[in-house]
Amino acid sequence: MSNTLNLTLQIWRQEGPNAAGRFETYEARDIPDDASFLEMLDVVNENLIEDGKVPIEFPHDCREGICGTCGVMINGRAHGQEKGTATCQLHMRKFSDGDTIAIEPWRAAAFPVVKDLVVDRSPLDAVIEAGGFITAPTGTAADANETPIPKEAADSAMDAAACIGCGACIAACPNSAGQLFTSAKLWHLNSLPQGQPERFKRTEAMVETMEQFFGSCTNHGECSEACPKEISLDFIAYMNRDYIKSKRVNRKLAGQR
Amino acid sequence: MVLDSKVPEGPLAEKWDSHKFNVKLVNPANKRKFKILVVGTGLAGASAAATLGELGYEVEAFTFHDSPRRAHSIAAQGGINGAKNYRNDGDSIYRLFYDTIKGGDYRGREANTYRLAQVSVDIIDQMAAQGVPFAREYGGLLANRSFGGAQVSRTFYARGQTGQQLLLGAYQQMMGQVNAGKVKLHTRMEMLDLVTKDGEAVGIVCRNLLTGEITSHSGHAVVLATGGYGNVFYLSTNAMACNVTAAWRAHRKGAYFANPCYTQIHPTCIPAADEFQSKLTLMSESLRNDGRIWVPRDPDEKRAAKDIPEEERYYYLEEKYPAFGNLVPRDVASRNAKTVVDQGLGVGPLKNGVYLDFAAAIERDGLDKVWERYSNLMEMYERITGEDPRETPMRIFPATHYTMGGLWVDYNLMTSIPSLYACGEANFSDHGANRLGASALMQGLADGYFVLPYTIGDSLAGKLGTDPVSTDDPVFADAEQAVRDRIDTFMSINGTRSPDYFHRELGKLIWNYIGMERDQNGLEKAIAEIRALREEFWKDLRVLGNSDTLNSSLEKAGRVADFFELGELMARDALDREESCGGHFRAESQTPEGEALRDDENFAHVSAWEWHDADTPQTKHAEELVFENVELTQRSYK
Ligand SMILES: Cc1cc2nc3c(=O)[nH]c(=O)nc-3n(C[C@H](O)[C@H](O)[C@H](O)COP(=O)(O)OP(=O)(O)OC[C@H]3O[C@@H](n4cnc5c(N)ncnc54)[C@H](O)[C@@H]3O)c2cc1C
Ligand code: FES
């Protein structure tokens, strides 16, 4: 049988975007160590409801580490202390009986709190909308095998595409910079043959949209440390290179018209 | 109403082409005069919204998620089928069609399934063009694998993240259309009712999940791409937010619900660890290629797995099915696991699992080889259970995974309500009574990219020159009021139990009575007990907080309320279908060897249920299935 834990939780409560927030303390009793972190919060919520208190809102959906919905600061770290692990994949056996755990929403000006632990991450969609796609209308595609892609290139694109868009990189960054997220999408698309025609237009548009929302990157590397998919910092370097080039290339392309 | 499937005349292979020629077209310059509401932005919805936008329609897309990229499609691991025959191993459109019809135990529509196989080829091309980083061979060409016991290698994949990569492709394509101003995206908006006028779909009513605001939206057509209803079981491999509400609200407004009892139970999931368990995690079926499944012969066995001698282990699949062994189809593997656990032979602290043992494979191929094949799954398993599958066998148990039933649609994907369409897992159309692995992603994208964008023109063309019904029309005001009343009811019951409590209790009833094995007695009990629990729900529900902020208890309450009604219909459908087929196993209908026994004479039909009211059972309409191309055979895996 599994062991159980008794924990003290300090959880950020905030009624709405404009309300003042505060930490509240809760006791979580008899939590099986097989439970996931979010199941622990489920138990706390069930008890709150039983006591007639409004349950804690926290973000989650797939609980398999793939949808990118979950994500809270656990003891000051985005997704907690386990490397390469989204909040939903964190299990209570990684904690000890008697621990005090501080739980806060993502901290970033671009991600305003919606309620309690839930934030608004719509700027991430805005960055994608700016150019994070390949224009290939349905029905126009040639046979998939007409464009061979070296396995290494496909694998490298896949490494970047593994980003789940949770926003931990931004929450972990002292500047709330969006470089890791943006560069991962750029490398995914820019490194593939299909992504070449729009490469520089895409890069310029996405980088500049990113800058409207997020802070500047000063190479701390906290983003990659916090990333549940361990996305590499290298992509940021590739993005910077493409961005500089985009300024020249895009002007030249504009001049050709 | 007579169910007209609108399947075109002519030879199977020509039906779709001739249909495309015969459906009415909307002139390119006129397309912008039509507004289409797409509810759901998973694979099916995002691909539909993107394509309709590209064609020139005005599209509004709705999702309750904070971003389309969160849709449950993202969780699919294994892959997507496509009849490309890149491996030159004898695959063809016809073979994929045949496998799908047979895999569905001859309870699907031939014409739909054939069309699915046809367009599967285009999907792979389209997704590669979108930049989906499919796995590749060293020569740069696409890699394939054989999946779920298929005899050919036709499954394309992107690591263990195929669903994620496909969804990102479709989402990004849709965001391109958002950028182009052709698609208007509404996130965090939950459709809570369908609005009809004179029997036709004219719009929807939504709740803004952040502000609680109730709004109406009208269009010339409404497309539901809102996913499956597996979460009716409470514990399932679906994401927590998956629900039936959109489809159910449409059902209550007149859309027939087809084959609700066809649910798929996946054999290789991690068993529940405790009563707080909130969901089950699926592990790829590929594990069964090398893992041997067994339980101890002694129900009182106390020793660790590795200390149990060979002769005291019961390799039940290998013993019962010498030819297929551990690779029997999903339903057979699942049902046999249940049988041994019911006999008290289960393993693990709660005795709710069976072993999946890699010791033999490790001895044969070496630890490195086995690790190379399954490391990501083994790591995932270890993360969740704290046990290392290299040292001790995995514990697995079946879990609900996919629902073949859904809104009834005709060949055009139109429901029984004119101008209301259903795509992806939300409809019932292509998989019959059981779905093959790697075919759900294919169907969602087939519907959204290649079927609906053509067929929708047929109903739109006749509406040229008409505006969508105004949201000032009383039909919208009435629907909005009904939605508000329902929310007020949830907020004011002031009972003692949370929506999760009721969901969990409902799930237990469904799992026990309408799970892997069903019988008349149990199904009758299910109906009575679901009703009783439903009554308790409406009396004793407790939803705290306000309705004008984010309130997940309130969201959940609405979804659970609809699951109650669906659960009852599942039981009714299962009771009515006095045969076993695919994912539906009626204990009364089995072969002498205990295998599923179909009754083609009486049940080769789709059961489409018509809603009356919450206290009157639905009426069944049967769509007879006509098989002109395949011969119905009984499955055997001995
Ligand atoms: C763990 C797992 C693994 C799987 N692996 C595979 C695999 O390897 N291969 C395969 O082919 N299939 C697989 N499947 C099945 C497949 O993933 C799904 O069937 C498919 O992705 C469903 O896509 P969809 O677009 O129909 O629905 P979904 O992706 O579920 O999307 C539903 C959309 O509707 C929205 N929505 C729902 N209701 C409302 C409402 N009321 N208002 C507003 N929006 C709403 C949601 O926000 C979401 O955007 C797997 C499933 C699971 C659970
Ligand atoms: S809930 Fe989906 S990644 Fe954690």
XYZ file of N, CA, C and O in Angstrom, chain A residues 1 15 30 32 34-35 39 42-43 46 48-55 57 60-64 66-69 83-85 89 91 93 114-115 118-121 124-125 128-130 132-134 136-145 147-152 154-159 161-166 181 185 188-189 192 194, chain B residues 51 54 65-70 74-75 77 84 86 124-126 128-134 136-142 158-159 161 164-165 168 171-173 175-176 178-179 187-188 210 237 239-242 273-274 276-282 349-350 380 382-386 449-450 498 500-501 504 542 544-545 549-553:
656
model
N 0.850 -1.203 0.000
C 0.000 0.000 0.000
C 0.876 1.240 0.000
O 1.997 1.245 0.479
N -9.831 36.422 -6.497
C -11.187 36.210 -7.009
C -11.353 36.487 -8.499
O -12.158 35.864 -9.165
N -3.577 13.169 4.750
C -3.720 11.791 4.252
C -3.687 11.720 2.727
O -4.537 11.069 2.112
N -2.307 10.202 -0.480
C -1.503 9.033 -0.849
C -0.309 9.477 -1.706
O -0.455 10.365 -2.545
N 0.981 8.028 -4.077
C 0.750 7.673 -5.488
C -0.032 8.749 -6.225
O -0.136 8.726 -7.448
N -0.628 9.664 -5.469
C -1.452 10.690 -6.125
C -0.556 11.645 -6.903
O 0.612 11.835 -6.577
N -4.039 15.746 -8.356
C -5.009 14.961 -7.571
C -4.990 15.402 -6.113
O -6.025 15.390 -5.437
N -7.148 18.220 -6.081
C -8.544 17.750 -6.156
C -9.071 17.444 -4.752
O -10.206 17.775 -4.412
N -8.236 16.756 -3.979
C -8.658 16.358 -2.630
C -8.905 17.607 -1.783
O -9.917 17.717 -1.090
N -12.187 19.096 -2.849
C -13.361 18.354 -2.365
C -13.628 18.717 -0.910
O -14.780 18.917 -0.510
N -12.737 21.491 0.592
C -13.221 22.874 0.656
C -14.716 22.920 0.365
O -15.485 23.586 1.062
N -15.116 22.197 -0.667
C -16.532 22.216 -1.043
C -17.372 21.660 0.105
O -18.412 22.211 0.461
N -16.871 20.589 0.694
C -17.592 20.010 1.829
C -17.781 21.048 2.947
O -18.834 21.118 3.569
N -16.736 21.859 3.156
C -16.814 22.893 4.200
C -17.546 24.151 3.733
O -17.550 25.156 4.446
N -18.096 24.115 2.533
C -18.825 25.279 2.043
C -17.928 26.418 1.580
O -18.361 27.559 1.498
N -16.673 26.099 1.250
C -15.757 27.149 0.796
C -15.488 26.998 -0.700
O -15.436 25.877 -1.218
N -15.312 28.141 -1.345
C -15.126 28.124 -2.804
C -13.826 27.392 -3.156
O -12.767 27.719 -2.635
N -13.894 26.389 -4.031
C -12.694 25.626 -4.372
C -11.673 26.477 -5.138
O -11.997 27.517 -5.678
N -9.334 27.438 -8.135
C -9.267 27.222 -9.583
C -7.805 26.968 -9.956
O -6.920 27.754 -9.614
N -5.728 22.819 -15.795
C -5.376 21.420 -16.091
C -6.313 20.900 -17.162
O -7.411 21.417 -17.336
N -5.901 19.873 -17.879
C -6.837 19.172 -18.742
C -6.387 17.746 -19.017
O -6.965 16.813 -18.481
N -5.328 17.564 -19.826
C -5.001 16.192 -20.227
C -4.459 15.352 -19.076
O -4.625 14.151 -19.042
N -3.753 15.997 -18.156
C -3.066 15.314 -17.063
C -2.110 14.249 -17.571
O -1.874 13.230 -16.922
N -1.594 14.459 -18.758
C -0.591 13.537 -19.308
C 0.650 14.277 -19.763
O 1.470 13.731 -20.494
N 0.917 16.784 -21.949
C 1.015 17.054 -23.379
C 0.191 18.255 -23.854
O 0.533 18.886 -24.855
N -0.874 18.604 -23.133
C -1.741 19.662 -23.647
C -1.235 21.054 -23.286
O -1.629 22.052 -23.901
N -0.371 21.133 -22.267
C 0.183 22.431 -21.877
C -0.767 23.290 -21.068
O -0.498 24.465 -20.862
N -1.876 22.738 -20.625
C -2.821 23.558 -19.861
C -2.336 23.804 -18.436
O -2.484 24.904 -17.913
N 12.884 17.914 -13.017
C 13.266 18.360 -14.345
C 12.401 17.685 -15.413
O 12.013 16.535 -15.272
N 12.106 18.439 -16.448
C 11.381 17.857 -17.576
C 10.014 17.312 -17.206
O 9.562 16.313 -17.781
N 9.354 17.939 -16.262
C 8.079 17.404 -15.769
C 7.039 18.511 -15.673
O 7.261 19.508 -14.990
N 2.340 15.921 -14.147
C 3.107 14.675 -14.120
C 3.942 14.548 -12.855
O 4.705 13.603 -12.697
N 4.431 13.785 -9.087
C 3.709 12.927 -8.144
C 4.110 13.210 -6.706
O 5.212 13.677 -6.427
N 4.939 11.424 -4.363
C 6.044 10.701 -3.730
C 7.344 11.500 -3.801
O 8.322 11.154 -3.162
N -6.412 35.206 -14.082
C -7.848 35.154 -14.351
C -8.580 34.894 -13.043
O -9.537 35.562 -12.696
N -8.117 33.893 -12.335
C -8.663 33.578 -11.010
C -7.708 32.585 -10.341
O -7.236 31.644 -10.996
N -5.103 30.394 -12.184
C -5.301 30.370 -13.635
C -4.918 31.725 -14.229
O -5.347 32.755 -13.733
N -4.128 31.687 -15.297
C -3.738 32.942 -15.955
C -4.211 32.935 -17.410
O -4.599 31.898 -17.953
N -4.141 34.104 -18.018
C -4.513 34.257 -19.429
C -3.243 34.200 -20.275
O -2.395 35.086 -20.184
N -3.126 33.171 -21.097
C -1.918 33.012 -21.916
C -2.159 33.336 -23.387
O -1.431 32.850 -24.253
N 0.390 33.910 -26.347
C 1.063 32.828 -27.071
C 0.363 32.567 -28.403
O 1.014 32.321 -29.429
N -0.962 32.606 -28.386
C -1.699 32.426 -29.647
C -1.439 33.589 -30.601
O -1.390 33.401 -31.824
N 1.690 32.955 -32.520
C 1.480 31.967 -33.590
C 0.708 32.611 -34.746
O 1.062 32.449 -35.923
N -0.304 33.359 -34.395
C -1.132 33.984 -35.441
C -0.292 34.885 -36.340
O -0.552 35.017 -37.542
N 0.732 35.500 -35.763
C 1.556 36.429 -36.541
C 2.329 35.739 -37.665
O 2.757 36.400 -38.619
N 3.171 31.797 -37.267
C 3.558 30.447 -36.894
C 2.815 29.373 -37.660
O 2.170 28.508 -37.077
N 2.892 29.457 -38.979
C 2.196 28.473 -39.833
C 2.874 28.440 -41.189
O 3.696 29.295 -41.507
N 2.531 27.430 -41.949
C 3.008 27.340 -43.331
C 1.783 27.494 -44.207
O 0.797 26.783 -44.013
N -0.278 26.561 -46.804
C -0.443 25.448 -47.738
C -1.908 25.076 -47.720
O -2.315 24.158 -47.019
N -2.721 25.837 -48.448
C -4.167 25.601 -48.376
C -4.531 24.147 -48.670
O -3.853 23.479 -49.460
N -5.570 23.695 -48.023
C -6.015 22.311 -48.187
C -6.213 21.987 -49.663
O -6.860 22.750 -50.381
N -5.670 20.848 -50.058
C -5.871 20.399 -51.429
C -4.708 20.721 -52.345
O -4.609 20.181 -53.445
N -3.791 21.592 -51.908
C -2.705 21.996 -52.802
C -1.469 21.125 -52.657
O -0.521 21.266 -53.419
N -1.454 20.245 -51.673
C -0.208 19.552 -51.354
C 0.174 18.516 -52.405
O -0.676 17.815 -52.953
N 1.469 18.423 -52.658
C 2.000 17.369 -53.520
C 2.181 16.108 -52.679
O 2.075 16.153 -51.448
N 2.480 14.996 -53.324
C 2.690 13.764 -52.578
C 3.753 13.977 -51.505
O 4.804 14.572 -51.754
N 3.458 13.480 -50.317
C 4.320 13.761 -49.162
C 5.759 13.321 -49.392
O 6.686 13.930 -48.886
N 5.949 12.273 -50.156
C 7.316 11.784 -50.361
C 8.045 12.499 -51.490
O 9.173 12.158 -51.808
N 9.000 15.481 -51.239
C 9.983 16.333 -50.576
C 10.683 15.532 -49.488
O 10.228 15.517 -48.348
N 11.754 14.839 -49.829
C 12.456 14.105 -48.773
C 13.083 15.093 -47.797
O 13.502 16.186 -48.192
N 13.104 14.731 -46.555
C 13.725 15.573 -45.533
C 14.708 14.693 -44.782
O 14.313 13.631 -44.279
N 15.971 15.082 -44.748
C 16.930 14.232 -44.027
C 16.416 13.931 -42.621
O 15.830 14.803 -41.975
N 16.620 12.704 -42.204
C 16.091 12.290 -40.905
C 16.540 13.232 -39.797
O 15.759 13.608 -38.915
N 17.815 13.634 -39.848
C 18.348 14.509 -38.793
C 17.563 15.818 -38.755
O 17.265 16.352 -37.685
N 14.467 16.327 -39.815
C 13.108 16.077 -39.320
C 13.135 15.908 -37.809
O 12.274 16.415 -37.090
N 14.160 15.211 -37.306
C 14.266 15.002 -35.862
C 14.475 16.330 -35.134
O 13.910 16.567 -34.061
N 15.303 17.179 -35.733
C 15.573 18.457 -35.090
C 14.320 19.339 -35.089
O 14.014 20.007 -34.094
N 13.559 19.309 -36.178
C 12.288 20.049 -36.223
C 11.350 19.501 -35.146
O 10.665 20.246 -34.451
N 11.356 18.189 -35.008
C 10.489 17.554 -34.003
C 10.912 17.963 -32.592
O 10.064 18.210 -31.730
N 12.222 18.052 -32.346
C 12.690 18.492 -31.017
C 12.085 19.848 -30.663
O 11.686 20.084 -29.526
N 9.364 21.188 -32.154
C 7.894 21.125 -32.206
C 7.309 20.477 -30.953
O 6.105 20.530 -30.728
N 8.157 19.860 -30.135
C 7.663 19.184 -28.930
C 7.142 20.166 -27.880
O 6.505 19.755 -26.915
N 7.404 21.456 -28.062
C 6.909 22.489 -27.134
C 5.403 22.321 -26.930
O 4.656 22.165 -27.897
N 4.973 22.368 -25.657
C 3.537 22.205 -25.391
C 2.838 23.528 -25.113
O 1.658 23.554 -24.759
N 3.567 24.623 -25.250
C 2.916 25.939 -25.131
C 2.328 26.212 -23.765
O 1.302 26.872 -23.643
N 2.998 25.728 -22.704
C 2.454 25.921 -21.363
C 2.791 27.293 -20.797
O 2.116 27.777 -19.895
N 9.758 29.928 -26.301
C 8.524 29.526 -26.980
C 8.572 29.925 -28.460
O 8.327 29.107 -29.352
N 8.979 27.420 -32.033
C 8.062 27.353 -33.183
C 8.789 27.755 -34.463
O 8.614 27.154 -35.524
N 11.016 24.897 -35.615
C 10.190 23.821 -36.175
C 9.869 24.125 -37.642
O 10.102 23.298 -38.535
N 9.377 25.315 -37.908
C 8.923 25.607 -39.277
C 10.078 26.052 -40.185
O 10.135 25.686 -41.360
N 12.400 23.270 -41.858
C 11.865 22.302 -42.820
C 11.799 22.913 -44.218
O 11.560 24.121 -44.350
N 9.473 22.808 -46.293
C 8.151 23.415 -46.512
C 8.064 24.820 -45.935
O 7.242 25.623 -46.351
N -10.044 25.199 -43.526
C -10.360 24.940 -44.930
C -11.545 25.780 -45.391
O -11.527 26.330 -46.503
N -10.277 29.195 -45.979
C -9.512 29.272 -47.236
C -10.441 29.326 -48.449
O -10.164 30.014 -49.431
N -11.614 25.735 -24.581
C -10.223 25.769 -24.118
C -9.659 27.190 -24.209
O -10.212 28.035 -24.900
N -8.526 27.416 -23.544
C -7.936 28.755 -23.619
C -7.183 28.934 -24.928
O -6.886 30.051 -25.324
N -6.874 27.826 -25.585
C -6.268 27.887 -26.912
C -6.683 26.632 -27.673
O -6.827 25.570 -27.069
N -6.834 26.746 -28.991
C -7.204 25.544 -29.755
C -6.180 24.419 -29.584
O -6.522 23.246 -29.722
N -4.928 24.786 -29.284
C -3.897 23.761 -29.194
C -4.102 22.829 -28.016
O -3.389 21.839 -27.883
N -5.034 23.119 -27.127
C -5.221 22.261 -25.952
C -6.223 21.132 -26.195
O -6.431 20.313 -25.307
N -4.663 16.426 -28.908
C -3.230 16.557 -28.645
C -2.653 15.330 -27.963
O -1.461 15.070 -28.048
N -3.497 14.552 -27.302
C -2.985 13.451 -26.488
C -2.734 12.173 -27.274
O -2.144 11.227 -26.747
N -1.164 9.367 -29.250
C 0.256 9.039 -29.288
C 0.641 8.284 -30.550
O 1.560 8.647 -31.272
N -1.181 4.825 -48.200
C -0.197 5.269 -49.186
C 0.515 4.096 -49.870
O 1.066 4.254 -50.945
N 3.353 3.117 -49.168
C 4.771 3.479 -49.330
C 5.693 2.304 -49.046
O 6.834 2.289 -49.474
N -2.182 12.751 -45.437
C -0.743 12.669 -45.169
C -0.026 13.765 -45.961
O 0.853 14.461 -45.443
N -0.416 13.941 -47.219
C 0.203 14.997 -48.033
C -0.036 16.365 -47.403
O 0.876 17.187 -47.280
N -1.272 16.608 -47.014
C -1.625 17.904 -46.458
C -0.843 18.181 -45.178
O -0.321 19.280 -44.977
N 2.013 16.847 -44.179
C 3.447 17.048 -44.450
C 3.664 18.464 -44.968
O 4.616 19.151 -44.581
N 2.755 18.955 -45.821
C 2.886 20.312 -46.354
C 2.753 21.358 -45.246
O 3.337 22.441 -45.334
N 1.989 21.017 -44.207
C 1.853 21.947 -43.070
C 3.075 21.954 -42.167
O 3.105 22.671 -41.177
N 4.028 21.071 -42.456
C 5.226 21.038 -41.625
C 5.146 20.090 -40.455
O 5.910 20.217 -39.503
N 4.237 19.117 -40.496
C 4.199 18.126 -39.416
C 5.469 17.266 -39.499
O 5.735 16.656 -40.530
N 6.260 17.251 -38.436
C 7.536 16.524 -38.478
C 7.362 15.020 -38.277
O 7.779 14.454 -37.279
N 6.742 14.390 -39.275
C 6.566 12.936 -39.225
C 7.932 12.258 -39.128
O 8.936 12.774 -39.632
N 10.916 9.924 -40.120
C 11.458 9.672 -41.458
C 12.544 8.611 -41.419
O 13.170 8.380 -40.392
N 12.744 8.013 -42.582
C 13.843 7.075 -42.762
C 15.104 7.874 -43.060
O 15.034 9.067 -43.360
N 16.268 7.178 -43.061
C 17.501 7.914 -43.340
C 17.506 8.522 -44.734
O 18.114 9.555 -44.973
N 16.812 7.910 -45.664
C 16.744 8.477 -47.010
C 15.871 9.717 -47.101
O 15.746 10.326 -48.162
N 15.258 10.087 -46.006
C 14.464 11.309 -46.006
C 12.988 11.083 -46.283
O 12.191 12.012 -46.248
N 12.621 9.833 -46.605
C 11.207 9.561 -46.897
C 10.471 9.180 -45.603
O 11.085 8.869 -44.586
N 9.175 9.219 -45.683
C 8.369 9.016 -44.478
C 8.466 7.578 -43.960
O 8.476 6.630 -44.747
N 4.699 10.694 -35.391
C 5.690 11.697 -35.015
C 6.078 11.406 -33.575
O 5.374 11.796 -32.650
N 7.147 10.689 -33.386
C 7.530 10.159 -32.063
C 6.291 9.588 -31.391
O 5.477 8.959 -32.037
N 4.040 11.450 -30.274
C 3.262 12.682 -30.148
C 2.517 13.015 -31.430
O 2.446 14.174 -31.845
N -0.400 15.456 -31.117
C 0.078 16.811 -30.850
C 0.548 17.465 -32.147
O 0.173 18.597 -32.460
N 1.333 16.756 -32.903
C 1.897 17.377 -34.095
C 0.824 17.633 -35.159
O 0.852 18.653 -35.852
N -1.194 20.611 -33.914
C -0.478 21.871 -34.122
C -0.552 22.269 -35.595
O -0.732 23.441 -35.933
N -4.112 23.548 -36.196
C -4.291 24.798 -35.420
C -3.538 25.939 -36.098
O -4.065 27.045 -36.264
N -2.313 25.651 -36.496
C -1.524 26.717 -37.124
C -2.152 27.147 -38.446
O -2.194 28.338 -38.767
N -2.639 26.165 -39.189
C -3.296 26.504 -40.451
C -4.509 27.392 -40.174
O -4.758 28.376 -40.873
N -4.868 29.340 -37.547
C -4.398 30.657 -37.098
C -3.982 31.514 -38.299
O -4.093 32.741 -38.267
N -3.504 30.865 -39.347
C -3.215 31.602 -40.579
C -4.484 32.258 -41.111
O -4.468 33.413 -41.575
N -7.081 33.013 -39.231
C -7.442 34.056 -38.268
C -6.684 35.324 -38.664
O -7.243 36.418 -38.734
N -5.417 35.122 -38.959
C -4.567 36.234 -39.368
C -5.080 36.891 -40.650
O -5.027 38.109 -40.810
N -12.115 31.855 -27.954
C -11.650 30.864 -26.980
C -12.436 31.042 -25.682
O -13.076 32.066 -25.467
N -12.329 30.023 -24.811
C -13.026 30.056 -23.512
C -14.515 30.334 -23.671
O -15.117 31.012 -22.843
N -14.907 33.003 -18.650
C -14.200 33.924 -17.759
C -15.140 34.933 -17.116
O -14.934 35.340 -15.981
N -9.271 7.606 -20.438
C -8.004 8.188 -20.887
C -8.219 9.574 -21.487
O -7.276 10.215 -21.926
N -9.047 13.612 -21.773
C -8.697 14.775 -20.960
C -9.869 15.091 -20.041
O -11.019 14.744 -20.329
N -9.571 15.781 -18.947
C -10.576 16.017 -17.919
C -11.794 16.781 -18.435
O -12.908 16.591 -17.964
N -11.586 17.660 -19.381
C -12.682 18.537 -19.797
C -13.540 17.952 -20.922
O -14.545 18.547 -21.299
N -13.152 16.813 -21.463
C -13.944 16.246 -22.561
C -15.369 15.991 -22.058
O -15.563 15.512 -20.943
N -4.715 3.890 -8.854
C -3.896 3.622 -7.674
C -4.673 3.822 -6.387
O -4.357 3.230 -5.365
N -5.674 4.670 -6.400
C -6.433 4.947 -5.194
C -7.762 5.573 -5.579
O -8.018 5.843 -6.741
N -8.771 8.496 -5.208
C -8.702 9.879 -5.668
C -8.337 9.972 -7.140
O -8.257 11.058 -7.698
N -8.045 8.834 -7.728
C -7.592 8.821 -9.111
C -8.547 9.638 -9.977
O -9.762 9.466 -9.926
N -7.991 10.531 -10.792
C -8.846 11.427 -11.548
C -8.938 11.035 -13.007
O -9.881 11.390 -13.695
N -7.934 10.327 -13.496
C -8.006 9.879 -14.890
C -7.039 8.726 -15.056
O -6.224 8.468 -14.181
N -7.140 8.045 -16.166
C -6.252 6.916 -16.404
C -5.333 7.249 -17.564
O -5.705 7.984 -18.474
N -4.131 6.711 -17.496
C -3.170 7.026 -18.539
C -3.014 5.834 -19.467
O -2.833 4.703 -19.027
N -3.113 6.156 -20.738
C -2.977 5.135 -21.754
C -1.503 4.921 -22.062
O -0.739 5.875 -22.102
N -1.717 -3.482 -5.454
C -2.306 -3.270 -4.125
C -3.832 -3.376 -4.124
O -4.414 -3.879 -3.171
N -4.466 -2.933 -5.186
C -5.927 -2.995 -5.220
C -6.426 -4.215 -6.003
O -7.607 -4.333 -6.295
N 7.447 6.842 -18.574
C 6.147 7.384 -18.188
C 5.527 6.507 -17.088
O 5.003 7.001 -16.098
N 7.031 4.581 -14.994
C 7.764 4.721 -13.732
C 7.405 6.028 -13.031
O 7.247 6.084 -11.810
N 7.249 7.078 -13.842
C 6.907 8.376 -13.272
C 5.572 8.296 -12.516
O 5.413 8.841 -11.439
N 4.634 7.568 -13.102
C 3.299 7.525 -12.512
C 3.212 6.542 -11.354
O 2.592 6.811 -10.336
N 3.853 5.374 -11.509
C 3.661 4.336 -10.491
C 4.825 4.242 -9.508
O 4.693 3.611 -8.458
N 5.969 4.796 -9.873
C 7.141 4.654 -9.017
C 7.799 3.280 -9.139
O 8.661 2.939 -8.355
N -10.973 18.368 -43.326
C -10.247 18.869 -44.498
C -10.949 18.549 -45.815
O -10.976 19.357 -46.729
N -11.416 17.308 -45.935
C -11.761 16.843 -47.276
C -13.212 16.474 -47.511
O -13.604 16.253 -48.635
N -20.477 17.684 -4.418
C -19.857 18.382 -5.546
C -20.224 17.682 -6.869
O -20.584 16.506 -6.880
N -18.179 16.653 -8.980
C -17.251 15.532 -9.135
C -17.741 14.281 -8.421
O -17.570 13.175 -8.910
N -18.347 14.485 -7.265
C -18.878 13.340 -6.539
C -19.894 12.600 -7.423
O -19.830 11.380 -7.597
N -18.278 10.836 -10.357
C -17.579 9.602 -9.973
C -18.580 8.466 -9.749
O -18.394 7.343 -10.225
N -24.027 20.725 -5.040
C -23.508 21.946 -4.426
C -22.514 22.605 -5.378
O -21.480 22.033 -5.699
N -20.460 26.130 -5.540
C -20.136 27.340 -4.779
C -19.586 28.411 -5.715
O -19.354 28.161 -6.889
N -19.363 29.588 -5.178
C -18.808 30.681 -5.992
C -19.903 31.378 -6.777
O -21.088 31.304 -6.444
N -17.852 34.563 -12.897
C -16.391 34.455 -12.979
C -16.078 33.051 -13.484
O -16.981 32.240 -13.662
N -14.789 32.794 -13.654
C -14.377 31.423 -13.919
C -14.899 30.561 -12.773
O -14.703 30.893 -11.604
N -15.580 29.480 -13.106
C -16.137 28.621 -12.063
C -16.201 27.195 -12.606
O -17.168 26.792 -13.247
N -15.148 26.436 -12.363
C -15.107 25.114 -12.992
C -16.129 24.158 -12.385
O -16.560 23.230 -13.071
N -16.542 24.385 -11.147
C -17.608 23.528 -10.596
C -18.898 23.719 -11.391
O -19.622 22.763 -11.664
